[in-house]
Amino acid sequence: MSAVVRLRDVHKSYGAVEVLKGVSFEVASGEVVAVIGRSGSGKSTALRCINRLERIQSGMIEVCGRRVDDAALDLRALRQEVGIVFQSYNLFPHLTIEQNITLAPRRVKRMAQREARELAAEMLAKVGLSEKIDAYPEQLSGGQQQRVAIARSLAMSPRVMLFDEVTSALDPHLTGEVLRVMEALAKGGMTMIVVTHEMGFARRAANRVIFMHMGRVWETGPSSILSNPQTPELKDFMANEL
Amino acid sequence: MGGLSLNYFLYLLQGMGWTVALTLLAFALGGLAGFLVMLARISPVPAVSRATAAYVQVIQGIPVLVILFIVYFGLGILEIDVPPLVAAGLSLTAYTSAFLGEIWRGAVEAVPRTQMEAAECLALTRWQALRDVILPQAVRIATPPTVGFLVQVLKSTSLASVVGFVELTRAAQVINNSTFQPFLIFGTAGLMYFVLCYPLSLWSRTLERRLNVGRR
Ligand SMILES: Nc1ncnc2c1ncn2[C@@H]1O[C@H](COP(=O)(O)OP(=O)(O)O)[C@@H](O)[C@H]1O
Ligand SMILES: [Mg+2]
């Protein structure tokens, strides 16, 4: 019962195109899972199905004991358990960093303004951006904006965090600061599913690696499979990553 | 003869006042209705969105003058007595609601879809997301064309003269009927319209420039 996220035989199509062809995996509490694979293999779709940005055609998804595939799901309750960070940060440009972080706690959890500001300060300290609390997103670098996006998500105290290629839009010299935040989060016991091309991060921080290929979980195991792939497809993929 | 007598000038000025009043009335009511039109157009319920789209198409496909005749004479035949101000106000409100509704829908849709997605991923409701995330950004985008459209509404109020409402154009007609100096009278009226419209156009353009700078 310790699985926070559970997918069983998930099928997802866009029109006639089947993007997920029977995906199954589980993520235990406190586990950090890196999801790797070629572009178009269905990684983003899998994440989007987990917090029901996308509906699935068949199969089962469970998050914290909630059936995500159930039409009667309490969507907002699910979204409070699941945080997600995208490649494109998606901060709210008209709000300050503090307002970006406190909007959801104030609206959804009815938190008082002062308490919310303290929460924002605490979350910003976690991502090393305390001094930016009154800045606007456009005044921040990409790496800083992405760290704010992480802080914004954390402020809702999610049970699991999803990351979709969060460093892919960043200049190489800015990826490190974001990855360090994520590694600290992993060490702190957060349950994380991380879609990434950063093999270094997968090796250092992931308890487990899932290699997706053509809409399927093609190979999975501890991060050692990165050095010792069992399938020719993963071997091929790793050869191209280097 | 020569110039315009003070009395006539004051009469024109009074007409100008009614032009402004009618504009504000149409803009306020039309803005309110236009907001509802915008909300209905972006509704996830297809029937609501489609019915509103039909309303917009109909209003946009009919000259304001014809809408005015329908309201004024049409309701008249039904033995409903419609004062000219009400008829003009109603017609211009309908006209304004359709156009502002579309301008604002465009602005809402110009906000990247990922913004709504991010808000919903933070467990905000659709309404909270609209109010706190989407609309504030849409307002910025919508302000220049909205101010620009205000100029159109203002000029369209001259149509109310046809049903006898004494705004600026009607006032000019009345004076001209007794003085026969169309060039002077309507020239003055035109200048008064210009004095009202030009600052609005300038303002709209300034806003637009500022918006483009802000977006880089
Ligand atoms: N909204 C969509 N509509 C249609 N096809 C989509 C949509 N989103 C993704 N796809 C397709 O689904 C496949 C998997 O996409 P995605 O999950 O984004 O892969 P990945 O994240 O691994 O690169 C791709 O072929 C992509 O073109
Ligand atoms: Mg992707």
Tab-separated table of C-alpha atoms and ligand atoms in Angstrom:
chain	number	residue	atom	x	y	z
A	1	MET	CA	0.000	0.000	0.000
A	2	SER	CA	3.004	2.299	0.041
A	3	ALA	CA	2.686	3.105	-3.682
A	4	VAL	CA	1.899	6.789	-4.139
A	5	VAL	CA	1.445	6.497	-7.883
A	6	ARG	CA	0.305	3.385	-9.665
A	7	LEU	CA	-0.315	2.922	-13.379
A	8	ARG	CA	-1.674	-0.325	-14.757
A	9	ASP	CA	-2.000	-1.038	-18.464
A	10	VAL	CA	-2.661	2.589	-19.335
A	11	HIS	CA	-3.698	3.279	-22.910
A	12	LYS	CA	-3.903	6.795	-24.240
A	13	SER	CA	-4.645	7.910	-27.797
A	14	TYR	CA	-4.868	11.239	-29.506
A	15	GLY	CA	-7.443	10.577	-32.185
A	16	ALA	CA	-6.296	7.472	-34.017
A	17	VAL	CA	-2.728	7.696	-32.727
A	18	GLU	CA	-2.019	5.546	-29.701
A	19	VAL	CA	0.612	7.311	-27.630
A	20	LEU	CA	0.620	5.107	-24.517
A	21	LYS	CA	0.283	1.430	-25.347
A	22	GLY	CA	-0.209	-0.251	-22.012
A	23	VAL	CA	2.015	1.541	-19.525
A	24	SER	CA	2.372	0.088	-16.043
A	25	PHE	CA	4.605	1.181	-13.187
A	26	GLU	CA	4.472	2.073	-9.537
A	27	VAL	CA	6.216	4.711	-7.511
A	28	ALA	CA	6.601	4.147	-3.796
A	29	SER	CA	6.525	6.855	-1.180
A	30	GLY	CA	9.838	8.691	-1.075
A	31	GLU	CA	11.022	7.115	-4.276
A	32	VAL	CA	12.653	9.132	-7.047
A	33	VAL	CA	12.008	7.757	-10.504
A	34	ALA	CA	13.722	9.103	-13.586
A	35	VAL	CA	11.837	8.650	-16.838
A	36	ILE	CA	13.998	8.728	-19.931
A	37	GLY	CA	13.419	8.054	-23.581
A	38	ARG	CA	13.441	9.560	-27.008
A	39	SER	CA	11.317	12.542	-27.902
A	40	GLY	CA	7.820	11.338	-28.777
A	41	SER	CA	8.022	8.161	-26.691
A	42	GLY	CA	5.136	9.309	-24.461
A	43	LYS	CA	6.930	10.598	-21.357
A	44	SER	CA	5.088	13.906	-21.132
A	45	THR	CA	1.794	12.236	-21.903
A	46	ALA	CA	2.328	9.774	-19.067
A	47	LEU	CA	2.936	12.639	-16.616
A	48	ARG	CA	-0.060	14.573	-17.895
A	49	CYS	CA	-2.264	11.532	-17.412
A	50	ILE	CA	-1.119	11.173	-13.807
A	51	ASN	CA	-2.574	14.544	-12.793
A	52	ARG	CA	-5.335	14.224	-15.341
A	53	LEU	CA	-4.430	16.998	-17.669
A	54	GLU	CA	-5.264	14.218	-20.123
A	55	ARG	CA	-7.910	11.508	-19.872
A	56	ILE	CA	-6.975	7.933	-20.654
A	57	GLN	CA	-8.845	5.423	-22.826
A	58	SER	CA	-8.305	2.368	-20.668
A	59	GLY	CA	-6.265	1.056	-17.782
A	60	MET	CA	-5.960	2.326	-14.232
A	61	ILE	CA	-4.151	5.209	-12.593
A	62	GLU	CA	-4.111	5.644	-8.846
A	63	VAL	CA	-2.554	8.523	-6.928
A	64	CYS	CA	-2.544	8.466	-3.123
A	65	GLY	CA	-5.360	5.951	-3.178
A	66	ARG	CA	-7.457	8.054	-5.565
A	67	ARG	CA	-8.594	6.580	-8.850
A	68	VAL	CA	-7.536	9.145	-11.443
A	69	ASP	CA	-9.338	7.304	-14.243
A	70	ASP	CA	-12.612	7.541	-12.317
A	71	ALA	CA	-14.902	10.078	-13.983
A	72	ALA	CA	-16.147	11.162	-10.544
A	73	LEU	CA	-12.629	12.014	-9.337
A	74	ASP	CA	-12.330	15.142	-7.198
A	75	LEU	CA	-9.943	16.869	-9.565
A	76	ARG	CA	-8.953	19.646	-7.195
A	77	ALA	CA	-8.202	17.196	-4.410
A	78	LEU	CA	-5.949	15.285	-6.811
A	79	ARG	CA	-4.185	18.464	-7.914
A	80	GLN	CA	-3.404	19.281	-4.297
A	81	GLU	CA	-1.594	15.955	-3.923
A	82	VAL	CA	0.309	16.244	-7.193
A	83	GLY	CA	2.683	19.065	-8.035
A	84	ILE	CA	3.920	19.453	-11.593
A	85	VAL	CA	6.661	21.577	-13.092
A	86	PHE	CA	6.957	22.101	-16.830
A	87	GLN	CA	9.815	22.829	-19.159
A	88	SER	CA	8.425	26.306	-19.794
A	89	TYR	CA	8.077	27.387	-16.097
A	90	ASN	CA	4.644	28.960	-16.737
A	91	LEU	CA	4.958	31.541	-13.976
A	92	PHE	CA	2.204	34.151	-13.884
A	93	PRO	CA	3.885	37.199	-15.461
A	94	HIS	CA	1.556	39.795	-13.934
A	95	LEU	CA	2.209	38.629	-10.366
A	96	THR	CA	5.242	39.037	-8.147
A	97	ILE	CA	7.169	35.986	-7.063
A	98	GLU	CA	5.423	36.107	-3.702
A	99	GLN	CA	2.008	36.321	-5.378
A	100	ASN	CA	2.918	33.492	-7.739
A	101	ILE	CA	3.665	31.270	-4.771
A	102	THR	CA	0.838	32.364	-2.481
A	103	LEU	CA	-2.002	32.448	-5.010
A	104	ALA	CA	-2.937	28.792	-4.692
A	105	PRO	CA	-2.470	28.495	-0.903
A	106	ARG	CA	-4.614	31.593	-0.439
A	107	ARG	CA	-7.348	30.670	-2.893
A	108	VAL	CA	-7.433	26.926	-2.446
A	109	LYS	CA	-6.440	26.551	1.202
A	110	ARG	CA	-7.829	29.920	2.313
A	111	MET	CA	-4.534	30.779	3.953
A	112	ALA	CA	-4.264	34.245	5.513
A	113	GLN	CA	-2.038	36.732	3.718
A	114	ARG	CA	0.620	36.955	6.401
A	115	GLU	CA	0.862	33.234	6.828
A	116	ALA	CA	1.046	32.859	3.048
A	117	ARG	CA	3.894	35.345	2.831
A	118	GLU	CA	5.815	33.413	5.450
A	119	LEU	CA	5.180	30.247	3.483
A	120	ALA	CA	6.455	31.924	0.318
A	121	ALA	CA	9.603	33.027	2.141
A	122	GLU	CA	10.142	29.517	3.422
A	123	MET	CA	9.686	27.957	-0.029
A	124	LEU	CA	11.968	30.532	-1.634
A	125	ALA	CA	14.639	29.777	0.952
A	126	LYS	CA	14.414	26.144	-0.097
A	127	VAL	CA	15.219	27.023	-3.683
A	128	GLY	CA	17.778	29.671	-2.728
A	129	LEU	CA	15.894	32.728	-3.944
A	130	SER	CA	14.860	34.511	-0.759
A	131	GLU	CA	15.919	37.911	-2.074
A	132	LYS	CA	13.602	37.681	-5.095
A	133	ILE	CA	10.324	37.579	-3.195
A	134	ASP	CA	9.142	40.966	-4.504
A	135	ALA	CA	10.512	40.638	-8.030
A	136	TYR	CA	8.491	39.907	-11.149
A	137	PRO	CA	9.162	36.787	-13.227
A	138	GLU	CA	10.590	38.746	-16.173
A	139	GLN	CA	13.317	40.101	-13.883
A	140	LEU	CA	14.596	36.569	-13.238
A	141	SER	CA	16.831	34.285	-15.286
A	142	GLY	CA	15.376	31.082	-16.681
A	143	GLY	CA	16.986	29.013	-13.976
A	144	GLN	CA	15.611	31.302	-11.279
A	145	GLN	CA	12.144	31.220	-12.809
A	146	GLN	CA	12.221	27.458	-12.863
A	147	ARG	CA	13.226	27.380	-9.194
A	148	VAL	CA	10.295	29.672	-8.414
A	149	ALA	CA	8.010	27.311	-10.324
A	150	ILE	CA	9.262	24.504	-8.097
A	151	ALA	CA	8.720	26.621	-4.976
A	152	ARG	CA	5.214	27.499	-6.177
A	153	SER	CA	4.387	23.847	-6.535
A	154	LEU	CA	5.924	22.920	-3.174
A	155	ALA	CA	3.862	25.578	-1.412
A	156	MET	CA	0.816	23.349	-1.841
A	157	SER	CA	2.590	20.549	0.067
A	158	PRO	CA	2.081	17.919	-2.612
A	159	ARG	CA	2.599	14.231	-1.872
A	160	VAL	CA	4.309	13.696	-5.202
A	161	MET	CA	6.106	15.990	-7.625
A	162	LEU	CA	6.188	15.541	-11.389
A	163	PHE	CA	8.927	17.188	-13.425
A	164	ASP	CA	8.761	17.359	-17.210
A	165	GLU	CA	12.169	18.163	-18.684
A	166	VAL	CA	12.468	21.146	-16.399
A	167	THR	CA	16.021	21.972	-17.470
A	168	SER	CA	15.615	21.469	-21.212
A	169	ALA	CA	14.852	25.115	-21.957
A	170	LEU	CA	17.783	26.395	-19.895
A	171	ASP	CA	21.266	27.414	-20.913
A	172	PRO	CA	23.677	24.684	-19.805
A	173	HIS	CA	25.215	26.894	-17.110
A	174	LEU	CA	21.780	27.354	-15.505
A	175	THR	CA	20.736	23.709	-15.353
A	176	GLY	CA	22.979	22.988	-12.365
A	177	GLU	CA	21.172	25.309	-9.958
A	178	VAL	CA	17.828	23.700	-10.818
A	179	LEU	CA	19.155	20.150	-10.584
A	180	ARG	CA	20.688	20.907	-7.184
A	181	VAL	CA	17.303	22.039	-5.900
A	182	MET	CA	15.751	18.838	-7.169
A	183	GLU	CA	18.458	16.699	-5.625
A	184	ALA	CA	17.944	18.395	-2.273
A	185	LEU	CA	14.236	17.730	-2.614
A	186	ALA	CA	14.935	14.075	-3.354
A	187	LYS	CA	17.204	13.808	-0.305
A	188	GLY	CA	14.439	15.345	1.763
A	189	GLY	CA	12.226	12.372	0.965
A	190	MET	CA	9.931	13.834	-1.659
A	191	THR	CA	8.308	11.337	-4.011
A	192	MET	CA	9.331	12.401	-7.490
A	193	ILE	CA	8.800	11.360	-11.088
A	194	VAL	CA	11.340	13.153	-13.202
A	195	VAL	CA	11.271	13.133	-16.988
A	196	THR	CA	14.782	14.172	-17.905
A	197	HIS	CA	17.660	14.068	-20.354
A	198	GLU	CA	20.136	14.709	-17.551
A	199	MET	CA	21.725	11.292	-17.167
A	200	GLY	CA	23.984	12.657	-14.437
A	201	PHE	CA	20.922	13.560	-12.396
A	202	ALA	CA	19.350	10.154	-13.065
A	203	ARG	CA	22.506	8.433	-11.839
A	204	ARG	CA	22.931	10.557	-8.741
A	205	ALA	CA	19.377	11.068	-7.542
A	206	ALA	CA	17.121	8.381	-8.986
A	207	ASN	CA	16.285	5.195	-7.122
A	208	ARG	CA	14.958	3.794	-10.326
A	209	VAL	CA	15.006	4.513	-14.019
A	210	ILE	CA	12.178	3.931	-16.485
A	211	PHE	CA	13.127	3.874	-20.130
A	212	MET	CA	10.126	4.570	-22.332
A	213	HIS	CA	10.093	3.615	-25.971
A	214	MET	CA	7.226	3.902	-28.434
A	215	GLY	CA	4.574	4.333	-25.775
A	216	ARG	CA	5.758	1.485	-23.569
A	217	VAL	CA	7.915	0.998	-20.510
A	218	TRP	CA	10.686	-0.696	-22.413
A	219	GLU	CA	13.178	-1.244	-19.655
A	220	THR	CA	13.245	-0.388	-15.986
A	221	GLY	CA	15.580	-0.915	-13.078
A	222	PRO	CA	18.087	0.816	-10.805
A	223	SER	CA	20.181	3.567	-12.355
A	224	SER	CA	22.848	0.978	-13.085
A	225	ILE	CA	20.866	0.001	-16.187
A	226	LEU	CA	22.135	3.223	-17.707
A	227	SER	CA	25.637	1.779	-17.773
A	228	ASN	CA	24.470	-1.735	-18.434
A	229	PRO	CA	21.372	-1.633	-20.670
A	230	GLN	CA	19.622	-4.931	-21.329
A	231	THR	CA	17.692	-3.958	-24.467
A	232	PRO	CA	19.244	-2.833	-27.746
A	233	GLU	CA	16.890	0.186	-27.733
A	234	LEU	CA	18.215	1.519	-24.427
A	235	LYS	CA	21.758	0.748	-25.542
A	236	ASP	CA	21.082	2.775	-28.662
A	237	PHE	CA	19.496	5.594	-26.699
A	238	MET	CA	22.392	5.786	-24.254
A	239	ALA	CA	24.885	5.788	-27.094
A	240	ASN	CA	23.131	8.817	-28.578
A	241	GLU	CA	22.930	10.639	-25.245
A	242	LEU	CA	26.701	10.651	-24.835
B	1	MET	CA	-24.629	86.747	-40.932
B	2	GLY	CA	-21.147	85.318	-40.655
B	3	GLY	CA	-20.390	83.389	-37.473
B	4	LEU	CA	-22.376	81.018	-35.385
B	5	SER	CA	-24.489	82.753	-32.779
B	6	LEU	CA	-23.765	81.948	-29.161
B	7	ASN	CA	-27.183	80.388	-28.678
B	8	TYR	CA	-26.667	77.986	-31.535
B	9	PHE	CA	-23.225	77.141	-30.310
B	10	LEU	CA	-24.572	76.374	-26.861
B	11	TYR	CA	-27.249	74.228	-28.462
B	12	LEU	CA	-24.556	72.244	-30.284
B	13	LEU	CA	-22.596	71.973	-27.052
B	14	GLN	CA	-25.650	70.569	-25.347
B	15	GLY	CA	-26.018	68.050	-28.168
B	16	MET	CA	-22.388	67.136	-27.674
B	17	GLY	CA	-23.189	66.474	-24.030
B	18	TRP	CA	-25.931	64.048	-25.044
B	19	THR	CA	-23.568	62.374	-27.479
B	20	VAL	CA	-21.149	61.768	-24.626
B	21	ALA	CA	-23.954	60.582	-22.369
B	22	LEU	CA	-25.282	58.157	-24.965
B	23	THR	CA	-21.749	56.881	-25.605
B	24	LEU	CA	-21.150	56.272	-21.917
B	25	LEU	CA	-24.520	54.574	-21.540
B	26	ALA	CA	-23.932	52.274	-24.514
B	27	PHE	CA	-20.396	51.591	-23.414
B	28	ALA	CA	-21.305	50.788	-19.830
B	29	LEU	CA	-24.257	48.548	-20.648
B	30	GLY	CA	-22.590	47.139	-23.756
B	31	GLY	CA	-19.439	46.490	-21.759
B	32	LEU	CA	-21.393	44.617	-19.133
B	33	ALA	CA	-23.225	42.586	-21.758
B	34	GLY	CA	-19.987	42.168	-23.711
B	35	PHE	CA	-18.337	40.671	-20.632
B	36	LEU	CA	-21.128	38.118	-20.456
B	37	VAL	CA	-20.788	37.482	-24.190
B	38	MET	CA	-17.060	36.856	-23.686
B	39	LEU	CA	-17.696	34.472	-20.788
B	40	ALA	CA	-20.330	32.614	-22.787
B	41	ARG	CA	-18.049	32.387	-25.833
B	42	ILE	CA	-15.287	30.703	-23.814
B	43	SER	CA	-17.728	28.468	-21.970
B	44	PRO	CA	-16.842	24.771	-21.996
B	45	VAL	CA	-20.528	24.065	-22.703
B	46	PRO	CA	-20.744	23.948	-26.518
B	47	ALA	CA	-24.418	24.970	-26.658
B	48	VAL	CA	-23.745	28.169	-24.700
B	49	SER	CA	-20.718	29.072	-26.761
B	50	ARG	CA	-22.470	28.376	-30.060
B	51	ALA	CA	-25.662	30.249	-29.201
B	52	THR	CA	-23.585	33.279	-28.235
B	53	ALA	CA	-21.540	33.020	-31.410
B	54	ALA	CA	-24.824	33.149	-33.349
B	55	TYR	CA	-25.888	36.272	-31.444
B	56	VAL	CA	-22.580	37.924	-32.252
B	57	GLN	CA	-22.813	36.964	-35.931
B	58	VAL	CA	-26.325	38.371	-36.208
B	59	ILE	CA	-25.521	41.673	-34.507
B	60	GLN	CA	-22.279	42.106	-36.430
B	61	GLY	CA	-24.060	41.277	-39.686
B	62	ILE	CA	-26.692	44.003	-39.370
B	63	PRO	CA	-26.052	47.756	-39.713
B	64	VAL	CA	-26.562	49.557	-36.417
B	65	LEU	CA	-29.079	51.784	-38.148
B	66	VAL	CA	-31.244	48.776	-39.009
B	67	ILE	CA	-30.986	47.470	-35.436
B	68	LEU	CA	-32.132	50.888	-34.322
B	69	PHE	CA	-35.132	50.815	-36.700
B	70	ILE	CA	-36.073	47.344	-35.506
B	71	VAL	CA	-36.014	48.467	-31.885
B	72	TYR	CA	-37.673	51.829	-32.453
B	73	PHE	CA	-40.325	51.059	-35.074
B	74	GLY	CA	-40.603	47.337	-34.403
B	75	LEU	CA	-41.400	47.746	-30.733
B	76	GLY	CA	-43.585	50.701	-31.664
B	77	ILE	CA	-45.842	48.462	-33.735
B	78	LEU	CA	-46.139	46.131	-30.753
B	79	GLU	CA	-47.615	49.180	-29.007
B	80	ILE	CA	-44.584	49.429	-26.782
B	81	ASP	CA	-43.671	53.075	-26.593
B	82	VAL	CA	-39.914	53.388	-26.876
B	83	PRO	CA	-38.411	56.812	-26.227
B	84	PRO	CA	-35.626	57.658	-28.718
B	85	LEU	CA	-32.972	57.587	-25.973
B	86	VAL	CA	-33.971	54.079	-24.929
B	87	ALA	CA	-34.123	52.832	-28.512
B	88	ALA	CA	-30.727	54.300	-29.307
B	89	GLY	CA	-29.295	53.053	-26.002
B	90	LEU	CA	-30.564	49.518	-26.583
B	91	SER	CA	-29.338	49.314	-30.165
B	92	LEU	CA	-25.908	50.668	-29.348
B	93	THR	CA	-25.700	48.367	-26.330
B	94	ALA	CA	-26.352	45.350	-28.543
B	95	TYR	CA	-23.815	46.586	-31.084
B	96	THR	CA	-21.211	47.257	-28.385
B	97	SER	CA	-21.783	43.942	-26.599
B	98	ALA	CA	-21.145	41.918	-29.756
B	99	PHE	CA	-17.958	43.725	-30.680
B	100	LEU	CA	-16.501	44.059	-27.192
B	101	GLY	CA	-17.407	40.428	-26.510
B	102	GLU	CA	-15.329	39.365	-29.498
B	103	ILE	CA	-12.449	41.730	-28.723
B	104	TRP	CA	-12.281	40.413	-25.183
B	105	ARG	CA	-12.624	36.791	-26.197
B	106	GLY	CA	-9.686	37.323	-28.517
B	107	ALA	CA	-7.706	38.821	-25.642
B	108	VAL	CA	-8.506	35.924	-23.321
B	109	GLU	CA	-7.498	33.452	-25.993
B	110	ALA	CA	-4.280	35.361	-26.597
B	111	VAL	CA	-3.141	34.469	-23.084
B	112	PRO	CA	-1.096	31.286	-23.503
B	113	ARG	CA	-3.082	28.135	-22.764
B	114	THR	CA	-0.280	27.016	-20.458
B	115	GLN	CA	-1.284	29.766	-18.015
B	116	MET	CA	-4.694	28.196	-17.447
B	117	GLU	CA	-3.031	24.810	-17.247
B	118	ALA	CA	-0.546	25.986	-14.633
B	119	ALA	CA	-3.359	27.501	-12.573
B	120	GLU	CA	-5.434	24.340	-12.753
B	121	CYS	CA	-2.425	22.224	-11.801
B	122	LEU	CA	-2.258	24.313	-8.609
B	123	ALA	CA	-5.826	23.202	-7.819
B	124	LEU	CA	-7.435	26.543	-8.632
B	125	THR	CA	-10.965	26.303	-9.983
B	126	ARG	CA	-11.655	27.471	-13.509
B	127	TRP	CA	-13.230	30.651	-12.120
B	128	GLN	CA	-10.331	31.382	-9.813
B	129	ALA	CA	-7.933	30.795	-12.678
B	130	LEU	CA	-9.922	33.132	-14.915
B	131	ARG	CA	-10.150	35.863	-12.323
B	132	ASP	CA	-6.634	35.771	-10.909
B	133	VAL	CA	-4.546	34.538	-13.812
B	134	ILE	CA	-6.220	34.903	-17.197
B	135	LEU	CA	-8.318	38.082	-17.016
B	136	PRO	CA	-5.604	40.359	-15.580
B	137	GLN	CA	-3.380	39.399	-18.492
B	138	ALA	CA	-6.227	39.670	-20.985
B	139	VAL	CA	-7.107	43.190	-19.789
B	140	ARG	CA	-3.657	44.389	-20.762
B	141	ILE	CA	-4.053	42.935	-24.219
B	142	ALA	CA	-7.631	44.159	-24.614
B	143	THR	CA	-7.263	47.762	-23.480
B	144	PRO	CA	-5.936	49.373	-26.696
B	145	PRO	CA	-8.578	47.831	-29.015
B	146	THR	CA	-11.277	48.531	-26.430
B	147	VAL	CA	-10.416	52.214	-26.314
B	148	GLY	CA	-10.220	52.165	-30.098
B	149	PHE	CA	-13.705	50.707	-30.275
B	150	LEU	CA	-14.983	53.434	-27.961
B	151	VAL	CA	-14.345	55.820	-30.860
B	152	GLN	CA	-16.581	53.703	-33.091
B	153	VAL	CA	-19.361	53.739	-30.509
B	154	LEU	CA	-19.074	57.484	-30.129
B	155	LYS	CA	-19.392	58.065	-33.856
B	156	SER	CA	-22.256	55.562	-34.100
B	157	THR	CA	-24.315	57.586	-31.632
B	158	SER	CA	-24.931	60.029	-34.499
B	159	LEU	CA	-27.394	57.425	-35.826
B	160	ALA	CA	-29.694	58.246	-32.923
B	161	SER	CA	-30.449	61.499	-34.753
B	162	VAL	CA	-32.567	59.485	-37.171
B	163	VAL	CA	-35.130	58.645	-34.517
B	164	GLY	CA	-35.158	62.219	-33.280
B	165	PHE	CA	-32.851	62.008	-30.318
B	166	VAL	CA	-31.175	65.390	-30.056
B	167	GLU	CA	-27.526	64.533	-29.765
B	168	LEU	CA	-24.820	66.433	-31.606
B	169	THR	CA	-25.779	65.469	-35.164
B	170	ARG	CA	-29.490	66.051	-34.598
B	171	ALA	CA	-28.757	69.392	-32.949
B	172	ALA	CA	-26.774	70.430	-36.001
B	173	GLN	CA	-29.647	69.403	-38.291
B	174	VAL	CA	-32.119	71.410	-36.250
B	175	ILE	CA	-29.973	74.535	-36.424
B	176	ASN	CA	-29.278	74.068	-40.099
B	177	ASN	CA	-32.979	73.792	-40.837
B	178	SER	CA	-33.391	77.398	-39.752
B	179	THR	CA	-30.040	78.934	-40.718
B	180	PHE	CA	-29.116	77.076	-43.931
B	181	GLN	CA	-25.407	77.238	-43.271
B	182	PRO	CA	-24.607	73.539	-43.604
B	183	PHE	CA	-20.905	74.048	-44.087
B	184	LEU	CA	-20.526	76.090	-40.944
B	185	ILE	CA	-22.945	74.090	-38.796
B	186	PHE	CA	-21.894	70.595	-39.747
B	187	GLY	CA	-18.282	71.703	-39.884
B	188	THR	CA	-18.547	72.792	-36.276
B	189	ALA	CA	-20.291	69.566	-35.320
B	190	GLY	CA	-17.578	67.567	-37.085
B	191	LEU	CA	-14.928	69.484	-35.187
B	192	MET	CA	-16.701	68.655	-31.930
B	193	TYR	CA	-16.725	64.957	-32.805
B	194	PHE	CA	-13.066	65.195	-33.657
B	195	VAL	CA	-12.275	66.863	-30.355
B	196	LEU	CA	-13.909	63.900	-28.596
B	197	CYS	CA	-12.498	61.127	-30.759
B	198	TYR	CA	-8.950	62.214	-31.463
B	199	PRO	CA	-7.689	62.045	-27.854
B	200	LEU	CA	-9.220	58.574	-27.560
B	201	SER	CA	-7.449	57.423	-30.713
B	202	LEU	CA	-4.188	58.857	-29.442
B	203	TRP	CA	-4.662	57.190	-26.106
B	204	SER	CA	-5.384	53.858	-27.756
B	205	ARG	CA	-2.232	54.119	-29.820
B	206	THR	CA	-0.149	55.051	-26.788
B	207	LEU	CA	-1.507	52.068	-24.906
B	208	GLU	CA	-0.711	49.800	-27.808
B	209	ARG	CA	2.847	51.042	-28.030
B	210	ARG	CA	3.303	50.590	-24.298
B	211	LEU	CA	1.924	47.057	-24.514
B	212	ASN	CA	4.334	46.130	-27.284
B	213	VAL	CA	7.256	47.545	-25.338
B	214	GLY	CA	6.159	45.603	-22.261
B	215	ARG	CA	6.074	42.394	-24.251
B	216	ARG	CA	9.359	42.935	-26.067
C	1	LIG	N1	-2.187	17.062	-27.649
C	1	LIG	C1	-1.720	16.161	-28.544
C	1	LIG	N2	-2.410	15.881	-29.659
C	1	LIG	C2	-1.963	14.970	-30.545
C	1	LIG	N3	-0.826	14.288	-30.412
C	1	LIG	C3	-0.076	14.519	-29.323
C	1	LIG	C4	-0.476	15.464	-28.335
C	1	LIG	N4	0.458	15.488	-27.362
C	1	LIG	C5	1.394	14.594	-27.733
C	1	LIG	N5	1.084	14.018	-28.897
C	1	LIG	C6	1.869	12.986	-29.587
C	1	LIG	O1	2.058	11.945	-28.675
C	1	LIG	C7	3.350	11.403	-28.810
C	1	LIG	C8	4.044	11.382	-27.472
C	1	LIG	O2	4.274	12.718	-27.081
C	1	LIG	P1	4.920	13.096	-25.700
C	1	LIG	O3	4.210	12.410	-24.608
C	1	LIG	O4	4.981	14.581	-25.655
C	1	LIG	O5	6.372	12.479	-25.845
C	1	LIG	P2	7.697	12.849	-25.061
C	1	LIG	O6	7.356	13.693	-23.896
C	1	LIG	O7	8.285	11.536	-24.689
C	1	LIG	O8	8.568	13.567	-26.042
C	1	LIG	C9	4.063	12.209	-29.856
C	1	LIG	O9	4.031	11.495	-31.077
C	1	LIG	C10	3.238	13.467	-29.958
C	1	LIG	O10	3.272	13.964	-31.262
C	2	MG	MG	7.936	15.662	-23.520
